[in-house]
XYZ file of C-alpha atoms in Angstrom:
226
model
C -20.383 -44.570 -113.683
C -22.546 -44.975 -110.628
C -22.419 -42.189 -108.084
C -20.134 -39.890 -110.052
C -22.714 -37.139 -110.521
C -24.274 -35.103 -107.760
C -27.085 -32.650 -108.326
C -26.156 -29.043 -107.622
C -27.589 -25.698 -108.622
C -25.654 -24.315 -111.564
C -24.224 -20.824 -111.086
C -23.861 -18.789 -114.267
C -20.714 -16.598 -114.165
C -21.084 -12.936 -115.024
C -18.849 -13.123 -118.097
C -20.889 -15.905 -119.706
C -23.113 -14.798 -122.613
C -26.153 -17.037 -122.138
C -28.208 -15.590 -124.981
C -25.302 -15.626 -127.445
C -24.598 -19.324 -126.960
C -28.310 -20.149 -127.050
C -28.685 -18.431 -130.407
C -25.431 -19.849 -131.773
C -26.087 -23.477 -130.819
C -28.143 -24.552 -133.891
C -25.512 -23.097 -136.244
C -22.388 -23.967 -134.259
C -21.367 -27.157 -136.072
C -21.528 -25.843 -139.656
C -19.938 -22.551 -138.603
C -17.114 -24.334 -136.798
C -16.495 -26.615 -139.774
C -16.250 -23.560 -142.013
C -13.909 -21.685 -139.688
C -11.651 -24.692 -139.283
C -11.416 -25.585 -142.941
C -8.128 -23.675 -143.143
C -6.852 -25.335 -139.953
C -7.093 -28.855 -141.284
C -10.765 -29.549 -140.693
C -12.622 -29.785 -137.405
C -12.974 -33.558 -137.248
C -9.340 -34.123 -138.209
C -8.132 -31.689 -135.548
C -10.300 -33.208 -132.808
C -9.428 -36.769 -133.857
C -5.794 -35.751 -133.665
C -6.309 -34.776 -130.026
C -7.902 -38.170 -129.269
C -4.976 -39.932 -130.939
C -2.475 -37.758 -129.079
C -4.102 -38.672 -125.752
C -4.114 -42.402 -126.367
C -7.540 -42.973 -124.840
C -7.827 -46.583 -123.666
C -10.772 -48.948 -123.582
C -12.360 -48.609 -120.140
C -11.118 -45.076 -119.457
C -13.309 -42.667 -117.511
C -13.140 -39.413 -119.441
C -14.370 -35.845 -118.891
C -14.871 -33.363 -121.747
C -14.862 -29.866 -120.232
C -16.749 -27.272 -122.265
C -17.991 -29.997 -124.603
C -20.160 -27.753 -126.773
C -22.151 -29.809 -129.263
C -20.356 -33.015 -128.328
C -18.191 -33.678 -131.388
C -15.099 -34.504 -129.346
C -17.063 -36.430 -126.707
C -18.415 -38.759 -129.402
C -14.902 -39.525 -130.613
C -13.774 -40.148 -127.040
C -16.695 -42.510 -126.406
C -15.766 -44.593 -129.433
C -12.300 -45.114 -127.948
C -13.378 -45.701 -124.343
C -15.964 -48.285 -125.349
C -18.751 -49.789 -123.233
C -16.356 -50.606 -120.395
C -15.541 -46.913 -120.111
C -17.511 -43.760 -119.443
C -17.458 -40.324 -121.046
C -19.276 -37.277 -119.699
C -19.392 -33.907 -121.421
C -20.149 -30.767 -119.448
C -21.151 -27.369 -120.753
C -23.049 -24.366 -119.437
C -25.174 -23.915 -122.553
C -28.437 -25.853 -122.633
C -28.631 -25.161 -126.355
C -25.230 -26.719 -127.005
C -26.083 -29.728 -124.859
C -29.365 -30.217 -126.717
C -27.419 -30.404 -129.971
C -24.966 -32.858 -128.407
C -27.692 -35.172 -127.121
C -29.272 -35.363 -130.570
C -26.065 -36.842 -131.949
C -25.838 -39.957 -129.812
C -27.587 -42.840 -128.116
C -24.348 -44.340 -126.777
C -25.133 -45.593 -123.238
C -21.682 -44.801 -121.853
C -21.752 -41.186 -123.074
C -23.731 -38.547 -121.192
C -23.965 -34.774 -121.206
C -24.560 -32.537 -118.222
C -25.074 -28.842 -117.669
C -22.427 -27.490 -115.315
C -20.314 -24.450 -114.560
C -16.796 -25.663 -115.324
C -15.456 -23.574 -112.436
C -17.521 -25.769 -110.093
C -17.405 -29.276 -111.547
C -20.060 -31.449 -109.861
C -17.933 -34.573 -109.513
C -16.009 -36.137 -106.618
C -12.234 -35.852 -106.379
C -10.302 -38.320 -108.506
C -13.204 -39.348 -110.733
C -11.514 -39.398 -114.150
C -8.521 -40.943 -115.883
C -8.397 -38.234 -118.525
C -9.896 -34.793 -119.019
C -10.111 -32.816 -122.246
C -10.515 -29.166 -123.119
C -10.799 -28.391 -126.804
C -10.671 -24.718 -127.783
C -12.678 -23.678 -124.758
C -10.202 -22.301 -122.220
C -9.494 -19.136 -124.202
C -13.188 -18.196 -123.993
C -12.795 -17.442 -120.258
C -11.245 -14.530 -118.367
C -8.052 -15.287 -116.374
C -9.680 -15.982 -112.999
C -12.187 -18.349 -114.564
C -9.394 -20.161 -116.427
C -7.534 -20.660 -113.162
C -10.631 -21.894 -111.346
C -11.449 -24.291 -114.174
C -7.952 -25.751 -114.324
C -7.975 -26.192 -110.549
C -11.262 -28.069 -110.817
C -9.927 -30.283 -113.578
C -6.872 -31.130 -111.464
C -9.165 -31.991 -108.560
C -11.372 -34.440 -110.471
C -8.444 -36.227 -112.123
C -7.094 -39.377 -110.542
C -3.545 -39.152 -109.140
C -2.111 -40.615 -112.342
C -4.569 -38.753 -114.588
C -3.856 -36.190 -117.284
C -5.452 -33.185 -118.924
C -5.279 -33.039 -122.721
C -5.794 -29.578 -124.083
C -6.152 -28.163 -127.590
C -5.718 -24.416 -127.936
C -4.649 -21.667 -130.267
C -0.919 -21.002 -130.355
C 1.091 -18.086 -131.695
C 3.582 -19.508 -134.233
C 7.172 -18.321 -134.434
C 7.094 -17.814 -138.206
C 6.141 -14.274 -139.232
C 3.618 -15.279 -141.907
C 1.921 -17.910 -139.759
C 1.805 -15.448 -136.844
C 0.047 -12.861 -138.998
C -2.484 -15.467 -140.137
C -3.263 -16.530 -136.551
C -3.503 -12.922 -135.360
C -5.852 -12.089 -138.223
C -7.989 -15.180 -137.644
C -8.336 -14.481 -133.940
C -9.076 -10.797 -134.532
C -12.074 -11.866 -136.601
C -13.326 -14.684 -134.392
C -12.203 -14.108 -130.777
C -12.515 -11.450 -128.097
C -9.712 -9.351 -126.623
C -8.994 -11.581 -123.612
C -8.655 -14.682 -125.799
C -6.218 -12.876 -128.074
C -4.212 -11.685 -125.072
C -3.914 -15.221 -123.679
C -2.463 -16.447 -126.956
C -0.258 -13.470 -127.777
C 1.273 -13.332 -124.314
C 1.745 -17.118 -124.195
C -0.087 -17.430 -120.879
C -1.358 -20.974 -121.381
C 1.462 -23.044 -119.893
C 2.127 -20.791 -116.871
C -1.588 -20.870 -116.048
C -1.672 -24.666 -116.302
C 1.332 -24.939 -113.984
C -0.228 -22.479 -111.507
C -3.218 -24.808 -111.170
C -1.089 -27.706 -109.932
C -0.580 -29.461 -113.247
C 2.723 -30.094 -115.002
C 2.992 -29.865 -118.779
C 4.642 -33.070 -119.980
C 4.216 -33.065 -123.728
C 3.466 -30.763 -126.668
C 2.419 -31.331 -130.228
C 1.983 -28.482 -132.671
C -0.458 -28.555 -135.578
C -1.147 -26.430 -138.644
C 2.248 -24.724 -138.776
C 2.115 -23.999 -135.051
C -1.312 -22.332 -135.108
C -2.677 -24.967 -132.707
C -1.032 -26.756 -129.809
C -1.930 -29.991 -128.078
C -0.690 -30.320 -124.493
C -0.606 -33.142 -121.995
C -0.523 -31.951 -118.390
C -0.279 -34.336 -115.447
C -1.215 -33.886 -111.811
C 1.724 -32.927 -109.611
């Protein structure tokens, strides 16, 4: 995608744990597969998001907080050589792992602060966030969602996979226990207080569609520009 990227200095937000993600990067994929064994398997969950989104051949796609690139690879397979997929993440270590996985010409990875996406307005047909939004504090979530809305085309959509608090008592206890072991306080608060949809709407996006997975422990959302 000629001209879509512009070089800017990357600002690291104060909440971001640079050293943690650097150390975690080499172990992230096996750890994530282990953690998500009980949630249906990582690849199955991420493939489900791609299927839910209906990525088309030729689509221009952004993966926000792409990590080690597992989702971006699946997206690139759908978009094909007439499309373009770019994954952005703040961790050089994560991006190094992602780049080792692929030589697909229409897939690239770039270091960026997701609160300051380095792309022109209206650059992408679809944007994805897969289990990354909850890692941010509220102001950063708002800034990120605003940036995603900006870089989407007028008819574009954000597809988001996140934790969800189920209505069933047993499933709710399982999710609360899982998040207590694996996530920080702010992430747990976002899920428990059901902040996700109001925050999406506050950023100028309208939630159009839901799909719940794993007994309601995960939710897939489609949000369109308003």
